mmCIF file of C-alpha atoms in Angstrom:
data_model
loop_
_atom_site.group_PDB
_atom_site.id
_atom_site.type_symbol
_atom_site.label_atom_id
_atom_site.label_comp_id
_atom_site.label_asym_id
_atom_site.label_seq_id
_atom_site.Cartn_x
_atom_site.Cartn_y
_atom_site.Cartn_z
ATOM 1 C CA MET F 22 115.868 113.940 153.915
ATOM 2 C CA SER F 23 118.321 116.168 152.364
ATOM 3 C CA ILE F 24 117.578 117.605 149.196
ATOM 4 C CA LEU F 25 119.594 115.301 146.626
ATOM 5 C CA PRO F 26 117.218 112.136 147.815
ATOM 6 C CA ARG F 27 114.180 114.615 146.912
ATOM 7 C CA LEU F 28 115.705 115.454 143.814
ATOM 8 C CA ALA F 29 116.465 111.880 143.051
ATOM 9 C CA VAL F 30 113.065 110.874 143.935
ATOM 10 C CA PHE F 31 111.448 114.110 141.688
ATOM 11 C CA LEU F 32 113.291 113.024 139.145
ATOM 12 C CA LEU F 33 112.575 109.542 139.016
ATOM 13 C CA ALA F 34 109.034 110.368 139.419
ATOM 14 C CA LEU F 35 109.282 112.568 135.937
ATOM 15 C CA GLY F 36 110.953 109.550 134.560
ATOM 16 C CA VAL F 37 107.985 107.403 134.879
ATOM 17 C CA ALA F 38 105.938 109.864 134.036
ATOM 18 C CA GLY F 39 107.237 110.509 130.457
ATOM 19 C CA PRO F 40 106.491 107.532 128.706
ATOM 20 C CA LEU F 41 103.121 107.033 130.498
ATOM 21 C CA LEU F 42 102.754 111.042 128.062
ATOM 22 C CA ALA F 43 104.587 109.643 125.191
ATOM 23 C CA ASP F 44 102.319 106.833 124.840
ATOM 24 C CA VAL F 45 99.592 109.109 123.810
ATOM 25 C CA THR F 46 99.140 109.328 120.290
ATOM 26 C CA HIS F 47 98.798 113.293 118.666
ATOM 27 C CA ASP F 48 94.801 111.954 117.532
ATOM 28 C CA GLU F 49 94.400 111.429 121.158
ATOM 29 C CA ARG F 50 96.022 114.671 122.753
ATOM 30 C CA ALA F 51 93.614 116.602 120.039
ATOM 31 C CA ARG F 52 90.436 114.741 121.019
ATOM 32 C CA ASN F 53 91.378 114.921 124.487
ATOM 33 C CA ALA F 54 91.828 119.680 123.650
ATOM 34 C CA VAL F 55 88.748 119.414 121.916
ATOM 35 C CA ARG F 56 87.121 117.189 125.165
ATOM 36 C CA VAL F 57 88.333 120.357 127.862
ATOM 37 C CA LEU F 58 87.416 122.966 125.596
ATOM 38 C CA ASN F 59 83.802 121.323 125.021
ATOM 39 C CA GLU F 60 83.665 120.812 129.103
ATOM 40 C CA ILE F 61 84.531 124.274 130.273
ATOM 41 C CA GLN F 62 82.023 125.712 127.830
ATOM 42 C CA ALA F 63 79.546 123.600 128.950
ATOM 43 C CA ILE F 64 79.827 124.800 132.848
ATOM 44 C CA PRO F 65 78.422 128.782 132.672
ATOM 45 C CA GLU F 66 79.693 129.266 136.067
ATOM 46 C CA SER F 67 83.872 128.706 134.905
ATOM 47 C CA ALA F 68 83.271 128.684 130.899
ATOM 48 C CA ILE F 69 85.615 131.669 129.320
ATOM 49 C CA PRO F 70 83.866 134.791 129.042
ATOM 50 C CA ASP F 71 82.255 135.885 125.747
ATOM 51 C CA ILE F 72 84.035 139.137 125.202
ATOM 52 C CA LEU F 73 87.648 137.244 125.209
ATOM 53 C CA PHE F 74 86.601 135.128 122.156
ATOM 54 C CA ASP F 75 86.795 138.794 120.269
ATOM 55 C CA GLU F 76 90.023 139.434 121.738
ATOM 56 C CA ALA F 77 91.645 136.792 121.684
ATOM 57 C CA LYS F 78 94.922 136.158 119.709
ATOM 58 C CA ALA F 79 95.541 132.922 120.509
ATOM 59 C CA ILE F 80 93.775 129.800 122.660
ATOM 60 C CA VAL F 81 95.831 127.053 124.581
ATOM 61 C CA VAL F 82 94.246 123.918 125.798
ATOM 62 C CA VAL F 83 96.823 121.708 127.727
ATOM 63 C CA PRO F 84 94.718 118.668 129.233
ATOM 64 C CA ASP F 85 95.955 116.268 131.802
ATOM 65 C CA THR F 86 99.080 118.190 132.890
ATOM 66 C CA LEU F 87 101.262 116.285 135.207
ATOM 67 C CA LYS F 88 101.836 118.088 138.492
ATOM 68 C CA ILE F 89 104.547 115.907 140.473
ATOM 69 C CA GLY F 90 105.884 117.111 143.812
ATOM 70 C CA LEU F 91 107.765 116.497 146.501
ATOM 71 C CA VAL F 92 109.513 119.636 147.850
ATOM 72 C CA LEU F 93 110.623 120.351 144.275
ATOM 73 C CA GLY F 94 108.233 120.160 142.028
ATOM 74 C CA GLY F 95 106.956 119.555 137.827
ATOM 75 C CA ARG F 96 104.804 120.299 135.752
ATOM 76 C CA ARG F 97 104.324 118.766 132.104
ATOM 77 C CA GLY F 98 102.072 118.226 129.996
ATOM 78 C CA HIS F 99 100.948 118.260 125.910
ATOM 79 C CA GLY F 100 98.336 120.351 123.974
ATOM 80 C CA LEU F 101 97.335 122.467 121.482
ATOM 81 C CA VAL F 102 97.314 125.904 120.382
ATOM 82 C CA SER F 103 95.339 127.750 117.468
ATOM 83 C CA VAL F 104 96.077 131.793 116.758
ATOM 84 C CA LYS F 105 93.213 133.747 115.176
ATOM 85 C CA THR F 106 94.077 134.753 111.765
ATOM 86 C CA PRO F 107 93.438 138.623 109.981
ATOM 87 C CA GLU F 108 90.015 137.411 108.611
ATOM 88 C CA GLY F 109 89.212 136.757 112.369
ATOM 89 C CA THR F 110 88.845 132.541 111.950
ATOM 90 C CA TRP F 111 91.014 130.285 113.831
ATOM 91 C CA SER F 112 94.177 128.930 112.290
ATOM 92 C CA SER F 113 94.962 125.055 112.211
ATOM 93 C CA PRO F 114 96.516 123.940 115.684
ATOM 94 C CA ALA F 115 100.050 123.345 116.582
ATOM 95 C CA PHE F 116 101.131 120.785 118.855
ATOM 96 C CA VAL F 117 102.964 122.410 122.287
ATOM 97 C CA LYS F 118 104.362 121.458 125.042
ATOM 98 C CA LEU F 119 103.604 123.145 129.186
ATOM 99 C CA THR F 120 106.544 122.743 131.441
ATOM 100 C CA GLY F 121 108.010 124.148 134.418
ATOM 101 C CA GLY F 122 109.466 123.609 138.062
ATOM 102 C CA SER F 123 108.611 124.923 141.516
ATOM 103 C CA ILE F 124 110.018 124.963 145.383
ATOM 104 C CA GLY F 125 108.113 124.580 148.340
ATOM 105 C CA PHE F 126 106.196 122.371 150.884
ATOM 106 C CA GLN F 127 104.268 119.973 148.041
ATOM 107 C CA ALA F 128 104.180 116.125 147.790
ATOM 108 C CA GLY F 129 102.141 113.982 145.572
ATOM 109 C CA VAL F 130 101.081 114.002 141.870
ATOM 110 C CA GLN F 131 98.003 115.771 140.282
ATOM 111 C CA SER F 132 96.594 115.744 136.670
ATOM 112 C CA SER F 133 94.959 118.869 135.944
ATOM 113 C CA ASP F 134 93.363 120.608 132.400
ATOM 114 C CA VAL F 135 94.636 123.995 131.884
ATOM 115 C CA VAL F 136 93.543 126.526 129.302
ATOM 116 C CA MET F 137 94.918 130.136 128.618
ATOM 117 C CA VAL F 138 93.742 132.922 126.353
ATOM 118 C CA PHE F 139 96.393 135.109 124.723
ATOM 119 C CA THR F 140 94.973 138.656 124.199
ATOM 120 C CA GLY F 141 98.362 140.270 123.827
ATOM 121 C CA GLN F 142 100.727 140.824 120.755
ATOM 122 C CA ARG F 143 103.533 139.952 122.754
ATOM 123 C CA GLY F 144 102.848 136.876 123.558
ATOM 124 C CA LEU F 145 101.135 135.811 120.712
ATOM 125 C CA ASP F 146 104.684 136.354 118.899
ATOM 126 C CA SER F 147 106.947 134.785 121.905
ATOM 127 C CA ILE F 148 104.542 131.726 120.909
ATOM 128 C CA VAL F 149 104.991 132.131 116.996
ATOM 129 C CA ASN F 150 108.824 131.674 117.472
ATOM 130 C CA GLY F 151 108.872 128.926 119.268
ATOM 131 C CA LYS F 152 108.399 129.360 123.422
ATOM 132 C CA ILE F 153 107.290 131.702 126.038
ATOM 133 C CA THR F 154 107.996 132.074 129.447
ATOM 134 C CA LEU F 155 104.959 132.969 131.355
ATOM 135 C CA GLY F 156 104.887 135.913 133.558
ATOM 136 C CA ALA F 157 108.338 136.404 132.005
ATOM 137 C CA ASP F 158 107.637 137.145 128.601
ATOM 138 C CA ALA F 159 104.194 137.881 128.939
ATOM 139 C CA SER F 160 101.688 138.773 132.082
ATOM 140 C CA ILE F 161 99.817 136.180 132.709
ATOM 141 C CA ALA F 162 96.704 135.932 135.284
ATOM 142 C CA ALA F 163 94.266 133.792 136.858
ATOM 143 C CA GLY F 164 90.893 133.813 134.647
ATOM 144 C CA PRO F 165 87.783 135.397 135.334
ATOM 145 C CA VAL F 166 84.566 133.051 135.315
ATOM 146 C CA GLY F 167 81.704 133.023 133.942
ATOM 147 C CA ARG F 168 80.493 133.776 130.205
ATOM 148 C CA SER F 169 78.730 136.936 130.962
ATOM 149 C CA THR F 170 82.174 138.343 133.254
ATOM 150 C CA ALA F 171 82.880 142.326 131.782
ATOM 151 C CA LEU F 172 86.546 142.552 131.620
ATOM 152 C CA ALA F 173 88.585 145.578 131.804
ATOM 153 C CA THR F 174 91.277 145.863 129.377
ATOM 154 C CA ASP F 175 92.956 149.039 130.466
ATOM 155 C CA GLY F 176 93.480 150.348 134.241
ATOM 156 C CA ARG F 177 93.287 147.316 136.670
ATOM 157 C CA LEU F 178 93.564 144.330 134.548
ATOM 158 C CA LYS F 179 96.248 144.148 132.289
ATOM 159 C CA ALA F 180 97.052 140.637 131.886
ATOM 160 C CA GLU F 181 98.270 139.651 128.420
ATOM 161 C CA ILE F 182 97.441 135.892 129.413
ATOM 162 C CA TRP F 183 94.508 134.416 130.840
ATOM 163 C CA SER F 184 94.654 131.359 132.497
ATOM 164 C CA TRP F 185 92.342 128.664 134.019
ATOM 165 C CA SER F 186 92.753 124.809 135.482
ATOM 166 C CA ARG F 187 90.662 122.198 136.736
ATOM 167 C CA ALA F 188 92.067 119.651 138.786
ATOM 168 C CA ARG F 189 88.914 118.525 140.261
ATOM 169 C CA GLY F 190 85.295 119.677 139.553
ATOM 170 C CA LEU F 191 84.624 123.104 138.081
ATOM 171 C CA PHE F 192 87.763 125.308 136.323
ATOM 172 C CA ALA F 193 89.021 128.270 138.111
ATOM 173 C CA GLY F 194 91.449 130.924 137.335
ATOM 174 C CA VAL F 195 95.370 130.439 138.253
ATOM 175 C CA ALA F 196 97.987 131.829 137.589
ATOM 176 C CA LEU F 197 101.256 130.098 136.008
ATOM 177 C CA ASP F 198 104.280 132.206 136.409
ATOM 178 C CA GLY F 199 107.479 130.645 135.911
ATOM 179 C CA ALA F 200 105.832 127.918 133.614
ATOM 180 C CA VAL F 201 107.090 127.501 129.755
ATOM 181 C CA LEU F 202 105.036 127.110 126.740
ATOM 182 C CA SER F 203 106.958 125.735 123.774
ATOM 183 C CA ILE F 204 106.155 124.412 120.595
ATOM 184 C CA ASP F 205 106.209 120.575 120.121
ATOM 185 C CA ASP F 206 108.368 120.407 116.815
ATOM 186 C CA GLU F 207 108.768 116.561 116.903
ATOM 187 C CA ALA F 208 105.020 116.321 117.024
ATOM 188 C CA ASN F 209 104.033 119.222 114.350
ATOM 189 C CA GLN F 210 106.449 117.323 112.104
ATOM 190 C CA ALA F 211 105.066 113.867 112.438
ATOM 191 C CA VAL F 212 101.393 115.608 111.680
ATOM 192 C CA TYR F 213 102.025 118.284 109.214
ATOM 193 C CA GLY F 214 105.148 116.801 107.489
ATOM 194 C CA GLN F 215 108.820 117.172 107.792
ATOM 195 C CA GLY F 216 110.497 120.174 108.230
ATOM 196 C CA THR F 217 107.082 122.254 109.406
ATOM 197 C CA THR F 218 107.477 125.366 111.519
ATOM 198 C CA PRO F 219 104.453 127.016 113.804
ATOM 199 C CA ARG F 220 104.126 129.862 110.965
ATOM 200 C CA MET F 221 103.517 127.237 108.615
ATOM 201 C CA ILE F 222 100.606 125.833 110.868
ATOM 202 C CA PHE F 223 98.952 129.142 111.317
ATOM 203 C CA GLU F 224 99.239 130.502 107.907
ATOM 204 C CA ASP F 225 97.865 127.002 106.473
ATOM 205 C CA ARG F 226 101.189 126.109 104.322
ATOM 206 C CA THR F 227 102.200 122.831 105.698
ATOM 207 C CA ALA F 228 102.874 119.746 103.022
ATOM 208 C CA GLN F 229 100.453 117.599 104.331
ATOM 209 C CA ARG F 230 96.461 117.630 105.988
ATOM 210 C CA PRO F 231 96.376 117.099 109.453
ATOM 211 C CA SER F 232 94.013 114.211 110.677
ATOM 212 C CA ASN F 233 90.008 114.979 111.412
ATOM 213 C CA ALA F 234 90.878 114.658 114.841
ATOM 214 C CA VAL F 235 93.014 117.707 114.885
ATOM 215 C CA VAL F 236 91.178 119.906 112.926
ATOM 216 C CA ASN F 237 88.014 119.355 114.859
ATOM 217 C CA PHE F 238 90.127 121.484 117.832
ATOM 218 C CA ARG F 239 89.828 124.173 115.030
ATOM 219 C CA ASP F 240 86.292 123.772 114.165
ATOM 220 C CA GLN F 241 85.069 123.606 117.687
ATOM 221 C CA LEU F 242 86.939 127.078 118.560
ATOM 222 C CA GLU F 243 85.074 128.585 115.563
ATOM 223 C CA GLU F 244 81.665 127.095 116.751
ATOM 224 C CA ALA F 245 82.759 128.525 120.313
ATOM 225 C CA THR F 246 83.156 131.899 118.900
ATOM 226 C CA ALA F 247 80.408 132.271 117.011
ATOM 227 C CA ALA F 248 78.243 131.350 119.880
ATOM 228 C CA ALA F 249 79.987 134.020 121.457
ATOM 229 C CA ARG F 250 79.299 136.509 119.158
ATOM 230 C CA PHE F 251 75.724 135.925 118.738
ATOM 231 C CA ALA F 252 75.543 136.133 122.768
ATOM 232 C CA ARG F 253 76.614 139.643 122.773
ATOM 233 C CA ARG F 254 74.881 140.725 119.710
ATOM 234 C CA THR F 255 71.864 139.993 120.645
ATOM 235 C CA GLY F 256 72.464 140.881 124.165
ATOM 236 C CA THR F 257 71.511 137.541 125.496
ATOM 237 C CA ALA F 258 73.338 135.982 128.169
ATOM 238 C CA SER F 259 74.749 132.720 126.937
ATOM 239 C CA GLN F 260 75.079 130.806 130.167
ATOM 240 C CA VAL F 261 71.316 130.929 130.647
ATOM 241 C CA ARG F 262 69.742 127.446 130.352
ATOM 242 C CA PRO F 263 66.153 127.107 129.215
ATOM 243 C CA THR F 264 64.128 126.199 132.146
ATOM 244 C CA ALA F 265 61.362 123.256 132.339
ATOM 245 C CA THR F 266 57.979 123.858 131.313
ATOM 246 C CA VAL F 267 55.519 123.295 133.886
ATOM 247 C CA GLU F 268 52.441 121.599 132.387
ATOM 248 C CA ALA F 269 49.660 122.071 133.555
ATOM 249 C CA PRO F 270 47.256 118.899 134.899
ATOM 250 C CA ALA F 271 45.200 117.223 132.503
ATOM 251 C CA THR F 272 41.577 117.485 132.797
ATOM 252 C CA THR F 273 38.295 116.665 130.881
ATOM 253 C CA PRO F 274 37.400 118.698 128.435
ATOM 254 C CA ALA F 275 33.847 120.458 129.263
ATOM 255 C CA PRO F 276 31.582 119.224 125.967
ATOM 256 C CA ALA F 277 30.868 121.846 123.258
ATOM 257 C CA ARG F 278 27.968 123.968 123.215
ATOM 258 C CA PRO F 279 25.995 123.667 119.617
ATOM 259 C CA ALA F 280 26.033 126.269 117.983
ATOM 260 C CA ALA F 281 22.914 128.749 118.154
ATOM 261 C CA GLN F 282 20.879 127.994 114.662
ATOM 262 C CA PRO F 283 18.975 130.963 113.453
ATOM 263 C CA GLN F 284 15.313 131.394 114.455
ATOM 264 C CA PRO F 285 12.653 132.034 111.641
ATOM 265 C CA PHE F 286 11.241 135.225 111.696
ATOM 266 C CA GLU F 287 7.565 135.414 113.197
ATOM 267 C CA PRO F 288 5.527 138.192 112.887
ATOM 268 C CA VAL F 289 4.526 140.368 116.013
ATOM 269 C CA GLU F 290 0.959 141.737 116.396
ATOM 270 C CA SER F 291 0.902 145.215 116.573
ATOM 271 C CA PRO F 292 -1.614 147.867 116.974
ATOM 272 C CA TYR F 293 0.365 150.214 114.280
ATOM 273 C CA SER F 294 -0.070 146.687 111.829
ATOM 274 C CA SER F 295 -2.657 146.031 109.349
ATOM 275 C CA ALA F 296 -4.203 142.729 110.197
ATOM 276 C CA GLY F 297 -2.359 140.187 107.903
ATOM 277 C CA SER F 298 0.706 142.292 107.410
ATOM 278 C CA GLN F 299 4.008 141.576 108.937
ATOM 279 C CA THR F 300 5.398 145.123 107.915
ATOM 280 C CA PRO F 301 4.920 147.642 110.745
ATOM 281 C CA ALA F 302 2.022 150.328 109.287
ATOM 282 C CA ILE F 303 2.516 154.032 109.871
ATOM 283 C CA ARG F 304 -0.509 155.264 111.700
ATOM 284 C CA THR F 305 -1.346 158.919 110.099
ATOM 285 C CA GLU F 306 -3.964 161.237 111.597
ATOM 286 C CA PRO F 307 -5.488 164.387 110.183
ATOM 287 C CA LEU F 308 -3.483 167.825 110.957
ATOM 288 C CA PRO F 309 -5.839 170.303 112.270
ATOM 289 C CA PRO F 310 -6.991 173.525 110.017
ATOM 290 C CA THR F 311 -4.697 176.173 109.718
ATOM 291 C CA PRO F 312 -6.727 179.523 111.267
ATOM 292 C CA ARG F 313 -7.205 182.012 108.913
ATOM 293 C CA GLN F 314 -5.841 185.475 109.251
#
């Protein structure tokens, strides 16, 4: 099978998948992004490490990313991105698109959830300006898993973007070199108003307020960040789950003993006490005479 027929099949597959993605409403995309964020944090073994919530400058969630391959491969997905404000809070989310291609031995269709955490300023500036090529405009690496994971930000590990993906089961770190993350201007203007730019969204200067489904993405990031900071401040691992309490088997309680009653005072006869007296008497004897000098 030559390259041209393969390319035709690949383009046909993308043409079929495009309308499927387009049918998803903006609110549904936001709800799916919240779902993915909740699911990755609910699994301690694959959760975003707590320290990254403090170091993060932006977080991207792209649910249901469709990957199609037949020698030529392609990736396409829609998601949300929120950036951290100078006050340390999270901004309103902007809509983004994730696209990319590859060449190699591959065949089939796969849907996966993708999460990316931006820790470098260069990557943040690129996405604010509208587009970033992962691995070229900013270094990207497979994200570590486990909330208690300690990250070295210098020396061996200098990634500006950490990424996770889940096709089945747990989330795992994945490198997305070559993929393009771009702002979805059409979706942003439909949600925030005509003429809206990414910077206007991140600085809360949009013409209209987004729906509650979109706002919930920002609120969920706030809650996850607060939980991570509490875990680090108290020194407790946030992935620790409460253990079940084993209850002792029920037993019949023993009857309570009656309280001891005060006993009445009974006089005790003593050879040192006078007859009929209850108070001990003091026995005295005459002293021997003192000899005269």
